[in-house]
C-alpha positions as a printed Julia matrix, in Angstrom:
155×3 Matrix{Float64}:
 84.91  16.04  62.55
 86.29  17.55  65.75
 88.43  20.68  66.09
 89.55  22.68  69.07
 88.64  25.85  70.92
 90.81  26.25  73.99
 90.31  29.41  76.01
 88.85  31.33  73.07
 91.28  30.52  70.21
 90.16  28.21  67.41
 92.24  25.82  65.33
 90.08  26.22  62.26
 88.52  22.75  62.43
 84.81  22.04  62.64
 84.08  21.07  66.24
 84.88  22.53  69.61
 86.98  21.86  72.65
 85.98  23.77  75.74
 88.33  24.75  78.58
 91.48  23.04  79.95
 92.69  19.44  80.57
 91.84  16.6   82.96
 91.29  12.84  83.4
 88.25  10.57  83.32
 86.18   8.18  81.2
 84.56   4.72  81.21
 81.43   3.02  82.56
 77.7    3.62  82.43
 74.9    3.62  79.92
 72.31   6.27  79.27
 69.89   8.12  77.09
 70.0   10.98  74.7
 67.56  13.7   75.65
 63.92  14.6   75.43
 63.41  13.34  71.9
 65.37  11.21  69.45
 68.68  12.92  68.78
 69.1   14.33  65.26
 72.74  13.24  65.43
 71.56   9.67  66.07
 69.13   9.91  63.15
 71.86  11.16  60.81
 74.58   8.66  61.81
 74.12   4.94  62.46
 75.23   3.32  65.74
 78.38   1.66  64.36
 79.68   4.92  62.83
 78.98   6.82  66.05
 80.59   4.09  68.15
 83.72   4.04  65.94
 84.01   7.84  66.01
 83.63   8.04  69.81
 86.23   5.28  70.29
 88.67   7.05  67.95
 88.16  10.35  69.79
 88.62   8.77  73.25
 91.81   7.08  72.03
 93.25  10.26  70.53
 92.04  12.63  73.27
 91.92  10.48  76.42
 91.53  13.54  78.68
 88.45  14.77  76.82
 84.82  13.73  76.57
 82.91  13.57  73.27
 79.65  15.47  73.75
 76.74  16.01  71.36
 74.82  19.22  72.13
 71.34  19.69  70.66
 68.54  22.17  71.26
 65.3   20.87  72.75
 62.7   20.51  70.0
 60.13  22.98  71.26
 62.48  25.56  72.79
 62.56  29.15  71.48
 66.23  29.54  72.42
 68.77  30.09  69.56
 70.25  27.13  67.66
 73.85  26.16  68.34
 76.31  26.35  65.45
 78.07  23.05  66.18
 76.77  19.81  67.68
 80.03  18.03  68.55
 82.26  19.16  71.38
 85.4   17.75  72.95
 85.09  18.72  76.58
 87.89  18.52  79.16
 87.03  15.81  81.68
 87.57  18.19  84.62
 85.22  20.91  83.31
 82.17  21.52  85.5
 78.62  21.5   84.17
 78.43  25.23  84.97
 81.53  25.95  82.87
 80.09  23.9   80.02
 76.8   25.83  80.23
 78.88  29.02  79.89
 80.46  27.61  76.71
 76.99  26.84  75.29
 75.72  30.33  76.24
 78.64  31.88  74.34
 78.12  29.64  71.28
 74.43  30.59  70.99
 75.11  34.24  71.96
 72.49  34.13  74.72
 72.1   37.37  76.68
 72.79  37.31  80.42
 69.16  37.89  81.44
 67.91  34.82  79.52
 67.84  31.45  81.25
 69.34  28.27  79.83
 68.93  24.74  81.14
 70.85  21.67  80.06
 69.61  18.13  80.38
 71.42  14.82  80.27
 69.08  11.85  79.93
 66.13  14.18  80.71
 67.71  15.25  84.01
 69.14  18.62  85.02
 72.72  17.88  86.2
 74.13  19.83  89.2
 76.09  22.92  88.15
 79.13  21.87  90.19
 79.27  18.31  88.82
 82.38  17.39  86.84
 81.72  16.44  83.21
 83.7   13.19  83.54
 81.34  12.08  86.36
 78.3   12.88  84.2
 79.93  11.04  81.28
 80.68   7.96  83.4
 77.09   7.89  84.64
 75.14   8.9   81.54
 77.13   8.25  78.35
 75.21   6.6   75.53
 75.92   3.11  74.18
 77.74   4.78  71.27
 80.27   6.46  73.61
 78.96  10.02  73.25
 77.36  12.06  76.02
 74.13  13.64  74.75
 73.24  17.05  76.16
 70.0   18.86  75.34
 69.63  22.57  76.08
 66.49  24.63  76.46
 65.31  28.06  77.54
 62.73  26.38  79.77
 63.18  24.05  82.72
 61.05  21.3   81.22
 61.98  18.61  83.74
 63.55  20.23  86.79
 64.92  17.08  88.43
 68.48  17.22  89.71
 70.64  14.14  89.53
 72.56  13.04  92.62
 76.05  11.81  91.77
């Protein structure tokens, strides 16, 4: 189930929306991180596909994102996996949202990976979604306290 967090205020539902509005969507294929996503293990493809389609229809200016911690990372766990992200949010802004959710101190590093690649901080989430969304319609993001891959994607 998805809820909303826009600029710090919550609606009381069980997922998150980060930031403001925007456009975007469509295209691509892609993978889900360094290991098999727990979300994928817990929900079959058809259910995930139906949920992503429903979300995209209801919130056309937002991107459905699944955020999971890398298996072997010592960084804190995130409280929610599902996020509705404005299409015009940058990767850097989304990293800030994740940092806040896991209450990570400023001196600690965090890296996010999409399809085992470190996306550029200035990239727009809709561009990452178009390029790397999974067959189920979700964008899978893995976060870690270590730069386990270190490759930057060119969009």
